CSV table of C-alpha atoms in Angstrom, one decimal:
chain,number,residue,atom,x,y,z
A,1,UNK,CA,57.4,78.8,89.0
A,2,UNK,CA,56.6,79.7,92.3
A,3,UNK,CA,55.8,82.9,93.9
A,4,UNK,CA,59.1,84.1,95.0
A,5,UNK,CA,60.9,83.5,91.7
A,6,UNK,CA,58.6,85.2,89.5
A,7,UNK,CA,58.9,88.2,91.8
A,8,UNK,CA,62.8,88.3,91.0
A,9,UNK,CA,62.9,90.5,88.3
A,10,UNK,CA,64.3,89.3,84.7
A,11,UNK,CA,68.4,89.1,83.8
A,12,UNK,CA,69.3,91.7,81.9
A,13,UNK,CA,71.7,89.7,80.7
A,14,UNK,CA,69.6,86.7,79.7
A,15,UNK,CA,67.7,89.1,77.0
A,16,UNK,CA,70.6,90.9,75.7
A,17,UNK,CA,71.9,86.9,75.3
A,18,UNK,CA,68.7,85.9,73.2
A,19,UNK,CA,68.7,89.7,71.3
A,20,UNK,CA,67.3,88.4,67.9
A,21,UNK,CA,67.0,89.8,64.1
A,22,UNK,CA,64.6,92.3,65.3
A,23,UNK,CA,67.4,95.0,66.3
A,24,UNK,CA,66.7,98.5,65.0
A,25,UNK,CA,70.5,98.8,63.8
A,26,UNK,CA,71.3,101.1,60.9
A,27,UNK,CA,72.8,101.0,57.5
A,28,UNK,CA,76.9,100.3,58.9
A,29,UNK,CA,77.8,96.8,60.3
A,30,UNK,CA,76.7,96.0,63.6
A,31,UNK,CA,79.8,96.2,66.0
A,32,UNK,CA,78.8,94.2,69.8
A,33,UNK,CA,80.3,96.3,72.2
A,34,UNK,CA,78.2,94.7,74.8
A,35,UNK,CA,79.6,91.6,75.0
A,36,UNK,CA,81.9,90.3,78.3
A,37,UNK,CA,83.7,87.8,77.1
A,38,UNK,CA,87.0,87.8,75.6
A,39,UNK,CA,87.6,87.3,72.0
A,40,UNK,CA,90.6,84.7,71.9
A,41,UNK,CA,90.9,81.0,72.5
A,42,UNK,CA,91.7,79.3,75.3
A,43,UNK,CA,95.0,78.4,75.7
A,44,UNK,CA,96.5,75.4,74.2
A,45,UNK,CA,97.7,73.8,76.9
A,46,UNK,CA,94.1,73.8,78.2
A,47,UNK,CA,92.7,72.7,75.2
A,48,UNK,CA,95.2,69.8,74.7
A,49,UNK,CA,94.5,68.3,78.5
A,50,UNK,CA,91.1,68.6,77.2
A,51,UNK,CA,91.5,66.5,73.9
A,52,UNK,CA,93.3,64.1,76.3
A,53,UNK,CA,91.2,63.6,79.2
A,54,UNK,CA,88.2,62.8,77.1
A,55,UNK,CA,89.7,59.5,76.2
A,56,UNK,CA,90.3,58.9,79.8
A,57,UNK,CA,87.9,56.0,81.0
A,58,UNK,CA,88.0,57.4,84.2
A,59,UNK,CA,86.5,60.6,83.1
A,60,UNK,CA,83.6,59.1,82.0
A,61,UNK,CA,82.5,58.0,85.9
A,62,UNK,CA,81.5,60.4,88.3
A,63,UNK,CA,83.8,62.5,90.0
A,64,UNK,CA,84.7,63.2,93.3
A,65,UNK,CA,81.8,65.4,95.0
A,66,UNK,CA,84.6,68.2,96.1
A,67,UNK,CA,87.2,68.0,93.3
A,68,UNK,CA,89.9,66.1,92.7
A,69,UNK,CA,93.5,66.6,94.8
A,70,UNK,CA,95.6,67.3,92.1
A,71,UNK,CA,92.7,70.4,91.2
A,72,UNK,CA,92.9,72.0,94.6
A,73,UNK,CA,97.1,71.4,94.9
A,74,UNK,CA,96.8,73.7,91.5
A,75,UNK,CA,94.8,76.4,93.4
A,76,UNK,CA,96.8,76.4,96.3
A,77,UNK,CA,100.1,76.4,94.2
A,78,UNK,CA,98.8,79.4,91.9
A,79,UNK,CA,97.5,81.2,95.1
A,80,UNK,CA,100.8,80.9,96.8
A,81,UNK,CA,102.8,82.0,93.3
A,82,UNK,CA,101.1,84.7,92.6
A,83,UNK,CA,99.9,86.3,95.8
A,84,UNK,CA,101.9,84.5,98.5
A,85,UNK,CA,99.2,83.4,99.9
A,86,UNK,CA,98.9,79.9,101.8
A,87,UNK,CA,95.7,78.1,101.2
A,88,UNK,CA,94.7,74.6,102.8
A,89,UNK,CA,91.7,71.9,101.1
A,90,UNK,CA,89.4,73.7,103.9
A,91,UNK,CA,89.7,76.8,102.2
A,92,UNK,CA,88.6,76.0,99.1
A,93,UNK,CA,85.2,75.3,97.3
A,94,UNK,CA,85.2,74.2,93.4
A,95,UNK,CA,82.8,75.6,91.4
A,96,UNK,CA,80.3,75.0,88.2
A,97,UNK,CA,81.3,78.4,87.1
A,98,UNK,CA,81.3,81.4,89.3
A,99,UNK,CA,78.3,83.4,88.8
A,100,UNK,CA,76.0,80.7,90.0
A,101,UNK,CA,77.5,81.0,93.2
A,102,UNK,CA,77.5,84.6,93.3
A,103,UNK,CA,74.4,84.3,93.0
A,104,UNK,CA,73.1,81.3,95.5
A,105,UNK,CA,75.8,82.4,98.0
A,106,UNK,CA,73.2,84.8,100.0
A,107,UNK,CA,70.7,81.6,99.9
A,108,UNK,CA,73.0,79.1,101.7
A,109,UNK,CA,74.6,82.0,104.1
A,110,UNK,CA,72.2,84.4,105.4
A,111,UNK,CA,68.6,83.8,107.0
A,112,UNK,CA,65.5,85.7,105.7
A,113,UNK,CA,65.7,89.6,106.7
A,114,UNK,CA,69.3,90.0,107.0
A,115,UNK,CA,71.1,92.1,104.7
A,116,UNK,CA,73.6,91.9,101.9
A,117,UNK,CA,75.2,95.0,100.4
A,118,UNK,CA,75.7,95.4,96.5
A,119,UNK,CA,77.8,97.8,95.1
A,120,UNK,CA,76.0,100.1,92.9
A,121,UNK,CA,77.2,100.4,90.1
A,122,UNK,CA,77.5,96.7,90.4
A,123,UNK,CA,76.8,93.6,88.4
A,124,UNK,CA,73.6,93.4,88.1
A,125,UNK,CA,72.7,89.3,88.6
A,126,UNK,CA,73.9,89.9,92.3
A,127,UNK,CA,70.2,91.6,93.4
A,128,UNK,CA,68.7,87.7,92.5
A,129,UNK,CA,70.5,86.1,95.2
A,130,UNK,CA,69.2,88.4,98.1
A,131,UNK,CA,65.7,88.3,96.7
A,132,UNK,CA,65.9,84.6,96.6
A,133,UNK,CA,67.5,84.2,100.1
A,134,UNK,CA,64.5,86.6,101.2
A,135,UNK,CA,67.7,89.3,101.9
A,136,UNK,CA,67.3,92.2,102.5
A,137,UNK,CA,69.3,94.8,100.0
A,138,UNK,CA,71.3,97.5,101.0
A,139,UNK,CA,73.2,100.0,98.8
A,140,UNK,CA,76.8,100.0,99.0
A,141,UNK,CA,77.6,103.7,96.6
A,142,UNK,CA,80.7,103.4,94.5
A,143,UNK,CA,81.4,107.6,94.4
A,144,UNK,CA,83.7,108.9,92.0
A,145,UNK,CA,84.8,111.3,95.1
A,146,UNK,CA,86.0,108.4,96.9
A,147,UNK,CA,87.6,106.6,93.5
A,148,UNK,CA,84.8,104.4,93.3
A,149,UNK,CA,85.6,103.0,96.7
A,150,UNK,CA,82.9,101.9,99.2
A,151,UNK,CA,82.9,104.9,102.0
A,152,UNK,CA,82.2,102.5,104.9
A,153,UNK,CA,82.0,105.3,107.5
A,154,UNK,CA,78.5,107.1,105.3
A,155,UNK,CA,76.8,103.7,106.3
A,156,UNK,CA,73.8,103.7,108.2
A,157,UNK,CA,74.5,101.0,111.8
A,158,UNK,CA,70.9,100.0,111.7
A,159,UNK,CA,71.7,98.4,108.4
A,160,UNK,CA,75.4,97.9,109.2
A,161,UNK,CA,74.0,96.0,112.4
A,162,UNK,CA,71.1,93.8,110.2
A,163,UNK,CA,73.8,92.7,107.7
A,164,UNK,CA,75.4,89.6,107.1
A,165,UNK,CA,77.7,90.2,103.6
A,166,UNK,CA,79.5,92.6,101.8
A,167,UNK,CA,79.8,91.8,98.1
A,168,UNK,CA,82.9,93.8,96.0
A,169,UNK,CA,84.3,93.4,92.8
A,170,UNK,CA,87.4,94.8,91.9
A,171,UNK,CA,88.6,95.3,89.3
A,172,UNK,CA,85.3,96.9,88.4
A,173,UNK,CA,82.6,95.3,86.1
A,174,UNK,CA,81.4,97.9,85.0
A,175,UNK,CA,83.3,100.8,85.9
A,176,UNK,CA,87.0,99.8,85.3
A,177,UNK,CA,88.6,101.0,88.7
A,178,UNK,CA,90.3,98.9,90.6
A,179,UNK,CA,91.1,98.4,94.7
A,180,UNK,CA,94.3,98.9,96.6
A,181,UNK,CA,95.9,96.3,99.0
A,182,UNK,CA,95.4,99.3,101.5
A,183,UNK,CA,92.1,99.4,100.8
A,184,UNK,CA,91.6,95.4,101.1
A,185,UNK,CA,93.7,95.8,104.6
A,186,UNK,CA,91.5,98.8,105.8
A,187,UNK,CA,87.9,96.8,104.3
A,188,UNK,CA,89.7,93.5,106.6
A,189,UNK,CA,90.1,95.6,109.9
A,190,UNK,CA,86.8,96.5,109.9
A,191,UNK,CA,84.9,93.6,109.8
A,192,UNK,CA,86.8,90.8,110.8
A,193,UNK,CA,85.4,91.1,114.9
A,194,UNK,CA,81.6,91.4,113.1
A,195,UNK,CA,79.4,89.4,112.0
A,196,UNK,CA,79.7,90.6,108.3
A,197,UNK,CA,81.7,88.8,106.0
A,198,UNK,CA,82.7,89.9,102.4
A,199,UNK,CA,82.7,88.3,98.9
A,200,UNK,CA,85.0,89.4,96.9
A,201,UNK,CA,84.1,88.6,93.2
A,202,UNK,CA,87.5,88.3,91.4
A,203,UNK,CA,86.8,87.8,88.1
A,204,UNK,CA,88.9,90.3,85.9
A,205,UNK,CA,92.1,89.3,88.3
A,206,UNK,CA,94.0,89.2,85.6
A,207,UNK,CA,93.4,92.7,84.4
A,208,UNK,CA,95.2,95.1,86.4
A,209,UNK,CA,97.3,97.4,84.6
A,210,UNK,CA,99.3,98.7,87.3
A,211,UNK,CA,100.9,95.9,88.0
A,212,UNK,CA,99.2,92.7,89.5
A,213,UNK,CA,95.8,93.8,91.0
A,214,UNK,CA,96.1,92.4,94.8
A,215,UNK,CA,93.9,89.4,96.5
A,216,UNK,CA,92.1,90.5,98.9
A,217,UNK,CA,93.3,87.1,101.3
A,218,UNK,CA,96.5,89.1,101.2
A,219,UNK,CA,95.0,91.6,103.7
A,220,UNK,CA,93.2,88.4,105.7
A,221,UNK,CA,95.7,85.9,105.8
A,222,UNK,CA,93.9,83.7,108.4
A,223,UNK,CA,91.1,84.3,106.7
A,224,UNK,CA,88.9,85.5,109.2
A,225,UNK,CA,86.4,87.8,106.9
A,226,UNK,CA,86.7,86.9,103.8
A,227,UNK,CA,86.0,84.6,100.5
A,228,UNK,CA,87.1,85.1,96.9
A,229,UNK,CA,85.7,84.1,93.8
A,230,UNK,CA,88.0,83.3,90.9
A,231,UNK,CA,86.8,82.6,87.3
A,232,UNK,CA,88.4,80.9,84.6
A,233,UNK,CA,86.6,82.5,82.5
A,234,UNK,CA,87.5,85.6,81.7
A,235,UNK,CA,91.4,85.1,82.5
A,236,UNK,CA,91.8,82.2,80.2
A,237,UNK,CA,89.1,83.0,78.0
A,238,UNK,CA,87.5,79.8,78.9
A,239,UNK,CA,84.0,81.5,79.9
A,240,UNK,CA,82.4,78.0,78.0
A,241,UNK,CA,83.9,75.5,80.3
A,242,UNK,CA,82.0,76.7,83.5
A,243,UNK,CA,84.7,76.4,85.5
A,244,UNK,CA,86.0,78.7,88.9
A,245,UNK,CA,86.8,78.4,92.7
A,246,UNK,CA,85.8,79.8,95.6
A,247,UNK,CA,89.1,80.5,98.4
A,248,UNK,CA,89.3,81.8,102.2
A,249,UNK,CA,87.0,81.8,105.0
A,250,UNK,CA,86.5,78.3,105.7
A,251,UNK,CA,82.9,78.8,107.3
A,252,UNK,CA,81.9,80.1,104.1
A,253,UNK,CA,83.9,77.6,102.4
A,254,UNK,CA,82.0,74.8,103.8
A,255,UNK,CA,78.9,76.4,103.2
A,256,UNK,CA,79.3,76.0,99.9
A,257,UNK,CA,80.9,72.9,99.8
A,258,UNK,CA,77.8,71.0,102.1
A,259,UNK,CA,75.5,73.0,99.5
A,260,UNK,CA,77.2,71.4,96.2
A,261,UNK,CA,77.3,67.6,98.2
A,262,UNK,CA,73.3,68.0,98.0
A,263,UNK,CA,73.1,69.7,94.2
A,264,UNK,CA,75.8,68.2,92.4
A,265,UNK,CA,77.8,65.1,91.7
A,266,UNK,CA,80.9,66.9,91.1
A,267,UNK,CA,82.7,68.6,88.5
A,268,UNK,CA,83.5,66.8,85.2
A,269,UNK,CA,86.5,65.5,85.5
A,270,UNK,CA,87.7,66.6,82.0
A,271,UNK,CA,86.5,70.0,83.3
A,272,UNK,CA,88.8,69.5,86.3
A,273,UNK,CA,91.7,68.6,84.1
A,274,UNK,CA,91.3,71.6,82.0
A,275,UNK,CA,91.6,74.0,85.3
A,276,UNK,CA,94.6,72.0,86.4
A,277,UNK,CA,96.1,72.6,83.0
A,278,UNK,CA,95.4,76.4,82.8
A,279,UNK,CA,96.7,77.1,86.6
A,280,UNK,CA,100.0,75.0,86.4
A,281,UNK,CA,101.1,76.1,82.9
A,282,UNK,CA,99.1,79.2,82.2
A,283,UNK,CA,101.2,81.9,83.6
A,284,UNK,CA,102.5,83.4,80.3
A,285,UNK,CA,98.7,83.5,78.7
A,286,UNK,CA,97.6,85.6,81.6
A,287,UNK,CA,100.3,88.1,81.0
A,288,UNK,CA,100.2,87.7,77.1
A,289,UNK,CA,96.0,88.6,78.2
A,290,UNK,CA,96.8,91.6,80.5
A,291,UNK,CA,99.1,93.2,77.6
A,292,UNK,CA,96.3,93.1,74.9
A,293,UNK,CA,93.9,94.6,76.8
A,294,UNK,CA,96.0,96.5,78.3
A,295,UNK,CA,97.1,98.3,74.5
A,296,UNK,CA,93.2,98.1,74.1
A,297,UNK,CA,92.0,100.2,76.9
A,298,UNK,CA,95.1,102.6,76.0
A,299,UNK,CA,94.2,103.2,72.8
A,300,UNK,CA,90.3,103.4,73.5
A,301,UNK,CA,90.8,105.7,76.5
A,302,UNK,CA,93.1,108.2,74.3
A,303,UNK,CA,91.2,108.3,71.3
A,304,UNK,CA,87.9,109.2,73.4
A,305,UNK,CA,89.4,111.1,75.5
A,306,UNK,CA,90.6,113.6,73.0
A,307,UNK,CA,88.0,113.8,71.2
A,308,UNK,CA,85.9,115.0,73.6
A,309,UNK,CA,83.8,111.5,74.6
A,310,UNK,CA,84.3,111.5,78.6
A,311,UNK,CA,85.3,107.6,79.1
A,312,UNK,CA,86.4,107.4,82.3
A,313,UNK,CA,90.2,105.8,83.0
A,314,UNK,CA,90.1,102.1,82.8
A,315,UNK,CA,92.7,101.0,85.4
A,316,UNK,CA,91.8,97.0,85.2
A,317,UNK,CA,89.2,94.8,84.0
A,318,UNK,CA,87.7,95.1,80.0
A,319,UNK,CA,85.4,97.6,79.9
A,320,UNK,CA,84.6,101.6,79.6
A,321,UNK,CA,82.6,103.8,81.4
A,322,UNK,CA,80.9,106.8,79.6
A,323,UNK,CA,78.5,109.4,80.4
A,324,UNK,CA,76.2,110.0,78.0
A,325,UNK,CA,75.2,113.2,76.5
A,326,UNK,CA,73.2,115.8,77.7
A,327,UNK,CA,69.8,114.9,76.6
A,328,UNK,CA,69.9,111.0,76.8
A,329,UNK,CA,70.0,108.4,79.8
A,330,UNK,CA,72.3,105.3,79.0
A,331,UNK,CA,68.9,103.3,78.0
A,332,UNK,CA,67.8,106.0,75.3
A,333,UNK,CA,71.4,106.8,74.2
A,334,UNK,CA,72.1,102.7,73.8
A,335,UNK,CA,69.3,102.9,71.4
A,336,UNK,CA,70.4,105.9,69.1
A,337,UNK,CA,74.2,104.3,68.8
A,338,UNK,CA,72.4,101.4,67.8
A,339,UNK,CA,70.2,103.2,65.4
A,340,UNK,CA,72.8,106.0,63.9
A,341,UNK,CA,76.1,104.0,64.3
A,342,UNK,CA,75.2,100.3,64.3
A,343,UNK,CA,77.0,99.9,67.7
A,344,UNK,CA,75.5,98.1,70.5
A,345,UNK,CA,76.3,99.0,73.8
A,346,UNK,CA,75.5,98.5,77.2
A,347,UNK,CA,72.9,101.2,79.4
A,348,UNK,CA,74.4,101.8,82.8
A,349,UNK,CA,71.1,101.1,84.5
A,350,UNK,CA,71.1,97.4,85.0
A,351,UNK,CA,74.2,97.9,86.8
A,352,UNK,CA,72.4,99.9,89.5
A,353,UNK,CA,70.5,103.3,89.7
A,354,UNK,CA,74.0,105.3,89.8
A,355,UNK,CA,74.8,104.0,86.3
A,356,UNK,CA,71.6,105.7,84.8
A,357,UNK,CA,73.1,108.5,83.3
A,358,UNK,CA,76.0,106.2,81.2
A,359,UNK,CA,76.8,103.3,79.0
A,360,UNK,CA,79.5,100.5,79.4
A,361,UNK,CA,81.6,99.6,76.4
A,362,UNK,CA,83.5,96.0,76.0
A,363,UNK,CA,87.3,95.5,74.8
A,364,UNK,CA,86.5,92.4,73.6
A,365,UNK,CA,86.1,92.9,70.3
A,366,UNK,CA,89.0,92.1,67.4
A,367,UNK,CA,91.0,95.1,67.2
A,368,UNK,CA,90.0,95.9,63.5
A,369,UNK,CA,86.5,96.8,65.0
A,370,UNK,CA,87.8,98.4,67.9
A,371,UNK,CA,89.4,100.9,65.5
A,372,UNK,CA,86.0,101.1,63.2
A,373,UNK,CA,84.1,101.9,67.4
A,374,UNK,CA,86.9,104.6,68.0
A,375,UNK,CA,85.9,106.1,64.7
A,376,UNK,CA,82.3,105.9,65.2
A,377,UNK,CA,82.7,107.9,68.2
A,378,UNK,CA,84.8,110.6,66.9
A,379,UNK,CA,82.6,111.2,64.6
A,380,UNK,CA,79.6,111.9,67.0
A,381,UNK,CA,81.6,113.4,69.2
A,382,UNK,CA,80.2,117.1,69.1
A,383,UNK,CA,77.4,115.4,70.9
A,384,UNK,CA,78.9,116.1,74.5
A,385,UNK,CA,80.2,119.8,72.9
């Protein structure tokens, strides 16, 4: 590999994904609370158009380089159902799952030395696509003073004048907040006469349990300043298909697009059928979805909560947010749950230097170990006393 990529440092995500039998876990079962992808099946409808399409000669050709019409009438019909918003072919980008392009966004956007703020805590493969467009990172704090909201005014103009993108992710992976449409209209405003735009990584939109979590194309309806990035993956529990869109700002749109006509030959067309069939007839799994996590986080939250384990509030996405005890940072304290109570977590530090003093926990686990977690817990509890 060449000079640049070896200087990007490894995914933390790539080595928890290859952990092996060499685990120091002790004497109870070993319960993954690490892991980000939910538990269930896809839906059967998906499945089904799956089974079906395979047998489709035509699926066996190569597709159409920028997805087939009847995938982007799906995306604009979903976009306008749920969030009245009114999408044409120019504002929309398929993609070979989402974090790729999360990642190579910055590479095929800005030019070397311009900057790109992450969120910190934020998820943590972001960093690789600034290093690798030769970026320039700047910190974008997620305060619990400000409800984990960016405070754009605390910004420095010398960076705010240097940078190119905003990336935000809401609701939160990893802190389980989540944004407001006043928020969105406000983040709009400010940008949309600059030469910043903002990605907005959408992929727990189906996991807002104060009703549905807003787009943030609702606050740029023209879109003038924004892209978002929807995944199948987590919404429809199809996180093996590879399968998401990019929507909005149709400069950025076409950036990608002209990037995937040199990289890629399309999306399979199966693949393609699969997204149709979970945006057209998957309303009621997204809702069924929302309400199991949804009695998840309740009962996690509660349970922790009173006995003394200080989870924060999980108000969308699937996972918990928990400083540690005095005494530990979320690296050290990941290794004694793992060690005393055979539970493997997540440290807060990949997610950013502010997540160094906690550890993320996943609700996607079967409920039956969720329970045996909560217990865990309890019964260390004392150590925040």
């Amino acid at each position: 590999m060449n000079e640049l990529l070896k200087s990007v440092p490894d995914s933390y995500f790539a080595s928890v994904n290859t952990l092996s039998d060499d685990l120091d876990i002790g004497e109870k079962p070993l319960i993954n609370m690490a892991v980000g992808i939910p538990d269930g099946p896809a839906p059967e409808t998906v499945t089904e158009a799956v089974k079906s399409a395979v047998d489709d000669p035509e699926n066996h050709k190569y597709p159409g380089f920028r997805g087939r019409p009847a995938f982007k009438k799906a995306i604009i019909d979903f976009y306008r159902r749920h969030y009245d918003v009114e999408l044409k072919d120019e504002n929309i980008a398929i993609l070979y799952g989402t974090k790729s392009m999360l990642v190579q966004f910055p590479m095929i956007f800005i030019e070397p030395g311009e900057g790109v703020y992450l969120p910190n805590p934020g998820y943590a493969d972001y960093a690789a696509g600034v290093d690798l467009a030769r970026g320039v990172e700047y910190e974008l704090p997620l305060l619990e003073e400000n409800d984990f909201l960016p405070d754009y005014d605390s910004l420095k103009q010398e960076e705010l004048d240097n940078a190119r993108l905003i990336y935000l992710n809401y609701p939160s992976n990893p802190l389980g907040t989540v944004a407001s449409k006043e928020f969105f209209d406000n983040t709009i405003r400010r940008f949309r006469d600059t030469g910043i735009k903002i990605v907005h990584d959408f992929a727990y939109a189906a996991f807002g349990y104060e009703g549905r979590h807003p787009s943030i194309l609702q606050s740029d309806p023209d879109f003038k300043a924004a892209i978002e990035v929807y995944s199948f993956s987590k919404s429809y529990n199809m996180s093996g298909f590879r399968s998401g869109f990019a929507v909005g700002n149709k400069e950025m749109i076409e950036a990608i697009n002209t990037y995937q006509d040199h990289t890629q030959t399309g999306m399979w067309g199966v693949l393609q059928e699969a997204s149709i069939s979970a945006l057209n007839e998957g309303d009621a799994f997204l809702l069924n979805q929302k309400e199991i996590f949804e009695a998840r986080k309740e009962k996690v939250v509660q349970a922790l909560s009173e006995s003394g384990v200080p989870i924060r509030p999980i108000e969308g996405g699937i996972f918990g947010w928990i400083r540690v005890p005095e005494g530990f940072d979320g690296e050290s304290f990941v290794t004694y749950l793992l060690k005393e109570q055979s539970i493997l977590a997540t440290p807060g530090i990949p997610f950013g230097s502010r997540g160094k003093d906690f550890i993320r926990i996943s609700l996607a686990v079967e409920d039956d170990k969720l329970d045996e977690c909560i217990e865990r817990f309890k019964s260390i509890a004392e150590l925040w006393k």
